[in-house]
Amino acid sequence: MSLANGRTYLAIPGPSVVPDAVLRAMHRASPNIYEGELPDMMPGLTRDLKRVARTDGHVAIYISNGHGAWEAALANTVAPGETVLVLSTGHFALGWSRVAEARGIEVDLLDFGNGGPIDLDRVAERLKADAGHRYKAVMAVHVDTSSSNRNDFAPLRALLDDLGHPALLMADCIAAMGCDRFEMDAWGVDVTVTGSQKGLMCPPGLGFVFFNDRAADARKALERVSSYWDWTQRAAPEAFYQYFGGTAPTHHIYGLRTALDMIHDEGLDAIWARHATLARAIWTACAHWGQDGPLRLNVADPARRSHAVTALAIGKPLGRDLRRWCSDQAGVTLGIGLGMGNEDDPKGDGYFRFGHMGHVNTHMILGLMGSVEAGLGALKIPHRPGGVTEAAKVISGASSGV
Ligand SMILES: *Cc1c(COP(=O)(O)O)cnc(C)c1O
């Protein structure tokens, strides 16, 4: 017998849950790409996208996933042979740095391990040592989806400004745009990349690169940019859909239009607050279970945790077993322990993650916590019972939780 039959919940950190309204918006006959509704939608779409990133700059839209957006950001700002400084707090910063290396860019890596935080003193040391300003960009990840560590960008901007260092500040905001607070302009970020399939609640397939005028100047100074990734035309809504870089991503645009309407109807501040409360409910349940068992939140300091994804350690092979139980008996799929493997646990079977980004609410998160508590019981994994009750207290306002 399986208890999993019913509506499933893909509780992994991307792709995320796609709202029915977004799916319905995409379910239509192919639209005319030359004139009419689709091209007419583009100026409003770019305006509303920029509101999500909190920027008055530009946005280039690609038919790609996040990896494409990574490539695009570098292709328009840093030439092969030039140098960047990468600040790593997990798997994804390392991934972005490999994209840079493959483009012939020299990477100077400061690795803060799986869970951070970024040590500003060490960053300052590196920047001071770069008196000749070899670094064209400082690259960091807002929320590292593997470790669930969240980094602040305003202190990095302050550091660059204090030292008079001209490097561009570039943010990978793929995991948590539209979930965790992110303010591109106020925080002094020059280039921000994201994708459609996490906080933006669409299927994978659109990559976005937001950039300001400083970054646009860096693009102009490059001798050549590969034509597909050149952001000049892709950031021009009137050109994007038709003339440049091939056919427009027709149905994704309709889905994104609906997702942006949902985001701005709710309001970004309300969305950030919803994610914060749901995340606290999750942390509180996990901390409670962990008092009498092996479960641990990967990021110890709540102030450094993302509100969109939570990485957990439980010991090999219990992470894998719990994931299996939840998908077989609860209809909920947990995330794997990405990038967390080590010598004793090469596959990361001792780790798992919750994705709680985008279209998620109380009943989904309490259902997720209830499913995990049932799985801990079924698998006889030691834990203190009652984590779900503690999570419910956070939701009801009876407790502020972790
Ligand atoms: C998901 C993710 C990526 C990769 O995005 P893809 O669409 O899978 O290429 C990169 N960085 C972060 C922080 C992510 O969460």
Coordinates of C-alpha atoms and ligand atoms in Angstrom, one line a residue:
M1 CA 0.0 0.0 0.0
S2 CA 1.1 3.5 -0.7
L3 CA -0.3 6.7 0.9
A4 CA 1.4 8.8 -1.7
N5 CA -1.5 9.0 -4.2
G6 CA -2.9 12.5 -4.3
R7 CA -1.6 15.8 -5.3
T8 CA 2.2 15.7 -5.2
Y9 CA 4.5 18.4 -3.8
L10 CA 8.0 18.8 -5.4
A11 CA 9.7 20.2 -2.3
I12 CA 13.1 20.6 -3.9
P13 CA 14.9 23.9 -4.3
G14 CA 14.0 24.3 -8.0
P15 CA 12.2 23.7 -10.1
S16 CA 9.6 24.9 -7.7
V17 CA 5.8 24.5 -7.6
V18 CA 4.2 26.1 -10.7
P19 CA 0.8 27.7 -9.8
D20 CA -2.2 26.5 -11.7
A21 CA -2.8 30.0 -13.0
V22 CA 0.7 30.0 -14.6
L23 CA 0.1 26.6 -16.2
R24 CA -3.3 27.8 -17.5
A25 CA -1.7 31.0 -18.9
M26 CA 0.7 28.8 -20.9
H27 CA -2.0 26.5 -22.2
R28 CA -2.9 28.2 -25.4
A29 CA -2.5 28.2 -29.2
S30 CA 0.8 29.5 -30.4
P31 CA 0.7 33.3 -30.5
N32 CA 1.8 35.6 -33.3
I33 CA 5.3 36.7 -32.6
Y34 CA 5.4 39.6 -35.0
E35 CA 2.5 41.8 -33.8
G36 CA -0.3 41.9 -31.3
E37 CA -0.5 40.8 -27.7
L38 CA 2.9 39.1 -27.3
P39 CA 5.1 41.9 -28.5
D40 CA 2.8 44.4 -26.8
M41 CA 3.4 42.6 -23.5
M42 CA 7.2 43.0 -23.5
P43 CA 7.7 46.6 -22.1
G44 CA 5.4 45.8 -19.2
L45 CA 7.1 42.5 -18.6
T46 CA 10.6 44.0 -18.4
R47 CA 9.2 46.8 -16.1
D48 CA 7.6 44.3 -13.7
L49 CA 10.7 42.0 -13.7
K50 CA 12.9 44.9 -12.7
R51 CA 10.5 45.6 -9.9
V52 CA 11.2 42.1 -8.5
A53 CA 14.9 42.7 -8.6
R54 CA 14.4 46.2 -7.1
T55 CA 16.4 47.9 -9.9
D56 CA 15.9 50.8 -12.3
G57 CA 18.6 49.3 -14.6
H58 CA 18.2 47.0 -17.5
V59 CA 17.2 43.4 -17.9
A60 CA 18.2 41.0 -20.6
I61 CA 16.0 37.9 -21.2
Y62 CA 17.5 34.6 -22.5
I63 CA 16.0 31.3 -23.4
S64 CA 18.2 29.4 -21.0
N65 CA 18.4 28.1 -17.5
G66 CA 20.5 29.7 -14.7
H67 CA 23.7 28.3 -16.2
G68 CA 23.0 30.3 -19.3
A69 CA 22.5 33.5 -17.2
W70 CA 25.8 32.8 -15.5
E71 CA 27.5 32.6 -18.9
A72 CA 25.7 35.7 -20.2
A73 CA 26.7 37.8 -17.2
L74 CA 30.4 37.0 -17.7
A75 CA 30.2 37.2 -21.5
N76 CA 29.2 40.9 -21.3
T77 CA 31.5 42.0 -18.6
V78 CA 34.8 40.1 -18.4
A79 CA 37.2 39.3 -21.3
P80 CA 39.2 36.0 -21.5
G81 CA 42.5 36.5 -19.8
E82 CA 41.1 39.0 -17.3
T83 CA 40.6 38.1 -13.6
V84 CA 37.7 37.8 -11.2
L85 CA 37.4 37.3 -7.5
V86 CA 34.9 34.6 -6.5
L87 CA 33.6 34.4 -2.9
S88 CA 32.3 30.9 -2.4
T89 CA 29.9 29.6 0.3
G90 CA 28.9 26.4 -1.5
H91 CA 28.4 24.4 -4.6
F92 CA 26.9 27.1 -6.8
A93 CA 29.6 29.8 -6.4
L94 CA 32.1 27.0 -7.5
G95 CA 29.9 26.2 -10.4
W96 CA 29.8 29.9 -11.6
S97 CA 33.6 30.1 -11.2
R98 CA 34.0 27.0 -13.4
V99 CA 31.9 28.8 -16.1
A100 CA 34.3 31.7 -15.8
E101 CA 37.4 29.4 -16.1
A102 CA 35.9 27.7 -19.2
R103 CA 35.7 31.2 -20.8
G104 CA 39.4 31.7 -20.3
I105 CA 38.9 34.0 -17.3
E106 CA 41.3 33.8 -14.5
V107 CA 39.6 33.0 -11.2
D108 CA 40.9 34.0 -7.8
L109 CA 38.8 31.9 -5.3
L110 CA 38.1 32.7 -1.7
D111 CA 36.3 29.6 -0.3
F112 CA 34.4 29.9 2.9
G113 CA 33.1 26.3 2.9
N114 CA 29.6 24.9 2.8
G115 CA 27.7 27.3 5.1
G116 CA 29.7 30.5 5.1
P117 CA 29.6 33.2 6.2
I118 CA 31.8 35.4 3.9
D119 CA 34.6 36.7 6.0
L120 CA 34.8 40.4 5.1
D121 CA 38.2 40.8 6.5
R122 CA 39.6 38.2 4.2
V123 CA 37.8 39.8 1.2
A124 CA 39.3 43.2 2.2
E125 CA 42.8 41.7 2.4
R126 CA 42.4 40.3 -1.1
L127 CA 41.1 43.6 -2.5
K128 CA 43.8 45.6 -0.9
A129 CA 46.4 43.3 -2.3
D130 CA 44.9 44.0 -5.8
A131 CA 46.3 47.6 -5.9
G132 CA 46.6 47.3 -9.7
H133 CA 42.9 46.5 -10.0
R134 CA 43.2 43.2 -11.9
Y135 CA 39.8 42.1 -10.5
K136 CA 37.2 43.1 -13.1
A137 CA 34.4 41.6 -11.0
V138 CA 33.7 40.3 -7.5
M139 CA 31.2 37.4 -7.8
A140 CA 29.1 35.9 -5.0
V141 CA 25.9 33.9 -4.6
H142 CA 23.0 35.5 -2.7
V143 CA 21.6 32.2 -1.5
D144 CA 23.7 29.1 -2.1
T145 CA 21.0 26.5 -2.8
S146 CA 23.3 23.6 -1.7
S147 CA 24.1 25.0 1.7
S148 CA 21.1 27.3 2.2
N149 CA 23.6 30.0 3.3
R150 CA 22.4 33.6 2.6
N151 CA 25.0 36.3 1.9
D152 CA 24.6 40.1 2.3
F153 CA 25.7 42.3 -0.6
A154 CA 25.6 45.8 0.9
P155 CA 28.7 45.1 3.0
L156 CA 30.6 44.0 -0.1
R157 CA 29.6 47.2 -1.9
A158 CA 30.7 49.2 1.1
L159 CA 34.0 47.4 1.1
L160 CA 34.6 48.0 -2.6
D161 CA 33.7 51.7 -2.2
D162 CA 35.9 52.2 0.9
L163 CA 38.8 50.8 -1.0
G164 CA 38.1 52.6 -4.2
H165 CA 38.1 49.3 -6.1
P166 CA 36.3 49.6 -9.4
A167 CA 35.4 45.8 -9.8
L168 CA 31.8 45.1 -10.7
L169 CA 29.8 43.4 -7.9
M170 CA 27.9 40.5 -9.4
A171 CA 25.2 38.4 -7.7
D172 CA 23.8 35.0 -8.4
C173 CA 20.2 35.5 -7.2
I174 CA 18.8 32.4 -8.9
A175 CA 17.7 30.6 -5.8
A176 CA 15.8 33.3 -3.9
M177 CA 14.7 36.2 -6.0
G178 CA 11.1 36.7 -5.0
C179 CA 11.6 34.8 -1.7
D180 CA 14.5 36.4 0.3
R181 CA 14.8 40.1 0.4
F182 CA 17.1 41.3 -2.4
E183 CA 17.5 45.0 -3.4
M184 CA 19.8 45.3 -6.3
D185 CA 20.1 49.1 -6.5
A186 CA 20.0 49.9 -2.8
W187 CA 22.7 47.3 -2.2
G188 CA 24.9 48.5 -5.0
V189 CA 24.9 45.3 -7.0
D190 CA 26.0 45.9 -10.7
V191 CA 24.9 42.6 -12.3
T192 CA 22.3 40.1 -11.0
V193 CA 21.4 36.8 -12.6
T194 CA 18.3 34.7 -12.0
G195 CA 16.2 32.1 -13.7
S196 CA 12.4 31.4 -14.1
Q197 CA 12.0 28.2 -12.1
K198 CA 12.5 29.1 -8.5
G199 CA 10.9 32.1 -6.8
L200 CA 9.5 33.3 -10.1
M201 CA 7.2 30.2 -10.1
C202 CA 7.6 29.3 -13.9
P203 CA 9.0 26.2 -15.5
P204 CA 12.8 26.3 -16.2
G205 CA 13.7 27.9 -19.5
L206 CA 14.1 31.7 -19.0
G207 CA 17.4 33.2 -17.8
F208 CA 17.5 36.9 -16.7
V209 CA 20.5 39.2 -16.3
F210 CA 19.9 42.6 -14.7
F211 CA 22.6 45.2 -15.1
N212 CA 23.2 48.8 -14.4
D213 CA 24.9 51.5 -16.4
R214 CA 28.3 50.7 -14.9
A215 CA 28.0 47.2 -16.2
A216 CA 26.7 48.4 -19.5
D217 CA 29.9 50.5 -19.8
A218 CA 32.0 47.4 -19.2
R219 CA 30.1 45.7 -22.0
K220 CA 30.9 48.6 -24.4
A221 CA 34.6 48.4 -23.5
L222 CA 34.8 44.7 -24.6
E223 CA 36.3 44.0 -28.0
R224 CA 33.8 41.3 -28.8
V225 CA 30.9 39.5 -27.2
S226 CA 29.5 36.2 -28.6
S227 CA 26.3 37.1 -30.4
Y228 CA 23.9 34.9 -28.6
W229 CA 24.9 36.2 -25.2
D230 CA 25.3 39.8 -26.1
W231 CA 22.8 41.6 -23.8
T232 CA 22.5 44.8 -25.9
Q233 CA 19.6 43.7 -28.0
R234 CA 18.2 41.3 -25.4
A235 CA 17.6 44.1 -23.0
A236 CA 15.6 46.0 -25.6
P237 CA 12.0 44.8 -25.2
E238 CA 11.0 46.0 -28.7
A239 CA 13.7 44.0 -30.3
F240 CA 13.8 41.0 -28.1
Y241 CA 10.8 39.1 -29.2
Q242 CA 11.4 39.2 -32.9
Y243 CA 14.6 40.4 -34.4
F244 CA 17.4 39.1 -32.3
G245 CA 18.7 35.8 -31.0
G246 CA 15.9 33.7 -32.5
T247 CA 12.3 32.9 -31.7
A248 CA 10.8 34.3 -28.6
P249 CA 10.0 31.9 -25.7
T250 CA 6.3 32.4 -26.5
H251 CA 4.5 30.3 -23.8
H252 CA 7.0 31.1 -21.1
I253 CA 6.3 34.7 -21.6
Y254 CA 2.6 34.2 -20.9
G255 CA 3.5 32.1 -17.8
L256 CA 5.9 34.8 -16.6
R257 CA 3.3 37.5 -17.1
T258 CA 0.9 35.7 -14.8
A259 CA 3.6 34.9 -12.2
L260 CA 4.6 38.6 -12.1
D261 CA 1.0 39.6 -11.7
M262 CA 0.7 37.3 -8.7
I263 CA 3.9 38.6 -7.2
H264 CA 3.0 42.3 -7.5
D265 CA -0.6 41.6 -6.4
E266 CA 0.6 40.1 -3.2
G267 CA 3.5 42.6 -2.9
L268 CA 7.2 41.8 -2.5
D269 CA 7.3 42.8 1.2
A270 CA 4.4 40.5 1.9
I271 CA 6.0 37.7 0.0
W272 CA 9.3 38.1 1.9
A273 CA 7.4 38.1 5.1
R274 CA 5.4 34.9 4.1
H275 CA 8.7 33.1 3.3
A276 CA 10.3 34.3 6.5
T277 CA 7.4 32.9 8.7
L278 CA 7.2 29.6 6.8
A279 CA 11.0 29.2 7.0
R280 CA 10.9 29.8 10.8
A281 CA 8.3 27.1 11.2
I282 CA 10.5 24.7 9.3
W283 CA 13.6 25.6 11.4
T284 CA 11.7 25.3 14.6
A285 CA 10.4 21.8 13.8
C286 CA 13.9 20.7 12.7
A287 CA 15.6 22.1 15.8
H288 CA 13.0 20.4 18.0
W289 CA 13.5 17.0 16.3
G290 CA 17.2 17.4 16.5
Q291 CA 17.2 17.7 20.3
D292 CA 17.0 13.9 20.6
G293 CA 18.5 12.7 17.4
P294 CA 21.0 13.3 14.6
L295 CA 19.1 15.9 12.5
R296 CA 21.0 19.2 12.2
L297 CA 20.4 22.5 10.3
N298 CA 23.4 23.1 8.0
V299 CA 23.6 26.8 8.8
A300 CA 23.8 27.3 12.5
D301 CA 23.1 31.1 12.6
P302 CA 19.4 31.8 11.8
A303 CA 20.4 35.3 10.6
R304 CA 22.4 33.7 7.8
R305 CA 19.8 31.2 6.6
S306 CA 17.8 31.5 3.4
H307 CA 14.0 31.7 3.7
A308 CA 13.7 29.8 0.4
V309 CA 15.7 26.6 1.0
T310 CA 16.8 24.6 4.0
A311 CA 19.8 22.2 4.0
L312 CA 20.0 19.5 6.6
A313 CA 22.4 16.9 7.8
I314 CA 21.2 13.6 9.3
G315 CA 24.0 11.1 8.7
K316 CA 24.4 8.5 6.0
P317 CA 22.2 6.8 4.8
L318 CA 19.3 8.4 6.6
G319 CA 19.0 11.4 4.3
R320 CA 18.5 9.1 1.4
D321 CA 16.1 6.8 3.3
L322 CA 14.0 9.7 4.5
R323 CA 13.8 11.1 0.9
R324 CA 12.7 7.7 -0.3
W325 CA 10.1 7.3 2.4
C326 CA 8.6 10.8 1.8
S327 CA 8.2 10.2 -2.0
D328 CA 6.9 6.6 -1.6
Q329 CA 4.5 7.2 1.3
A330 CA 3.8 10.9 1.4
G331 CA 3.8 12.2 -2.2
V332 CA 6.4 14.8 -1.3
T333 CA 9.8 14.9 -2.9
L334 CA 12.7 16.3 -0.8
G335 CA 15.9 17.7 -2.3
I336 CA 19.1 15.7 -2.4
G337 CA 22.3 16.7 -0.5
L338 CA 23.8 18.6 -3.5
G339 CA 27.5 19.2 -3.3
M340 CA 27.6 18.0 0.4
G341 CA 29.4 14.7 -0.3
N342 CA 32.7 14.0 1.3
E343 CA 35.2 11.1 1.6
D344 CA 32.9 9.1 4.0
D345 CA 29.7 10.0 2.2
P346 CA 30.6 10.5 -1.5
K347 CA 26.9 10.6 -2.7
G348 CA 25.8 13.0 0.1
D349 CA 23.3 10.3 1.4
G350 CA 23.5 11.9 4.9
Y351 CA 22.0 15.2 3.7
F352 CA 18.7 16.4 2.3
R353 CA 17.0 19.8 1.6
F354 CA 13.6 21.4 1.7
G355 CA 12.7 23.8 -1.1
H356 CA 10.1 26.3 0.2
M357 CA 10.3 28.9 -2.5
G358 CA 7.6 30.7 -4.5
H359 CA 4.1 29.2 -4.5
V360 CA 4.0 27.7 -1.0
N361 CA 1.7 28.3 2.0
T362 CA 0.9 27.1 5.5
H363 CA -0.8 23.8 4.6
M364 CA 2.0 22.8 2.3
I365 CA 4.7 23.5 4.8
L366 CA 2.8 21.9 7.8
G367 CA 2.1 18.9 5.5
L368 CA 5.8 18.8 4.7
M369 CA 6.7 18.9 8.3
G370 CA 4.1 16.3 9.2
S371 CA 5.3 14.0 6.5
V372 CA 8.9 14.3 7.7
E373 CA 7.9 13.6 11.3
A374 CA 6.0 10.5 10.1
G375 CA 9.0 9.4 8.1
L376 CA 11.4 9.8 11.1
G377 CA 9.0 7.6 13.1
A378 CA 8.5 5.0 10.3
L379 CA 12.3 4.7 9.8
K380 CA 12.9 4.6 13.6
I381 CA 15.3 7.6 13.3
P382 CA 15.8 9.0 16.8
H383 CA 14.1 12.4 17.2
R384 CA 12.2 14.4 19.8
P385 CA 8.5 14.0 18.8
G386 CA 6.3 17.1 18.4
G387 CA 8.2 19.2 15.9
V388 CA 5.0 19.7 13.9
T389 CA 3.3 21.2 17.0
E390 CA 6.2 23.6 17.4
A391 CA 6.0 24.6 13.7
A392 CA 2.2 25.1 14.1
K393 CA 2.9 27.5 17.1
V394 CA 5.1 29.6 14.9
I395 CA 2.4 29.8 12.2
S396 CA -0.4 30.6 14.7
G397 CA 1.7 33.3 16.3
A398 CA 1.9 31.5 19.7
S399 CA 5.7 31.3 19.3
S400 CA 8.3 33.2 17.4
G401 CA 10.3 30.0 17.0
V402 CA 14.0 29.8 16.1
Ligands
LIG1 C1 19.4 26.7 -9.3 C2 20.6 27.5 -9.1 C3 21.5 27.6 -10.2 C4 21.5 26.8 -11.4 O1 20.3 27.1 -12.2 P1 20.0 26.2 -13.4 O2 18.7 26.8 -13.9 O3 19.8 24.8 -12.9 O4 21.1 26.3 -14.4 C5 22.6 28.4 -9.9 N1 22.8 29.1 -8.8 C6 21.9 29.0 -7.8 C7 22.1 29.8 -6.5 C8 20.8 28.2 -7.9 O5 19.9 28.1 -6.9

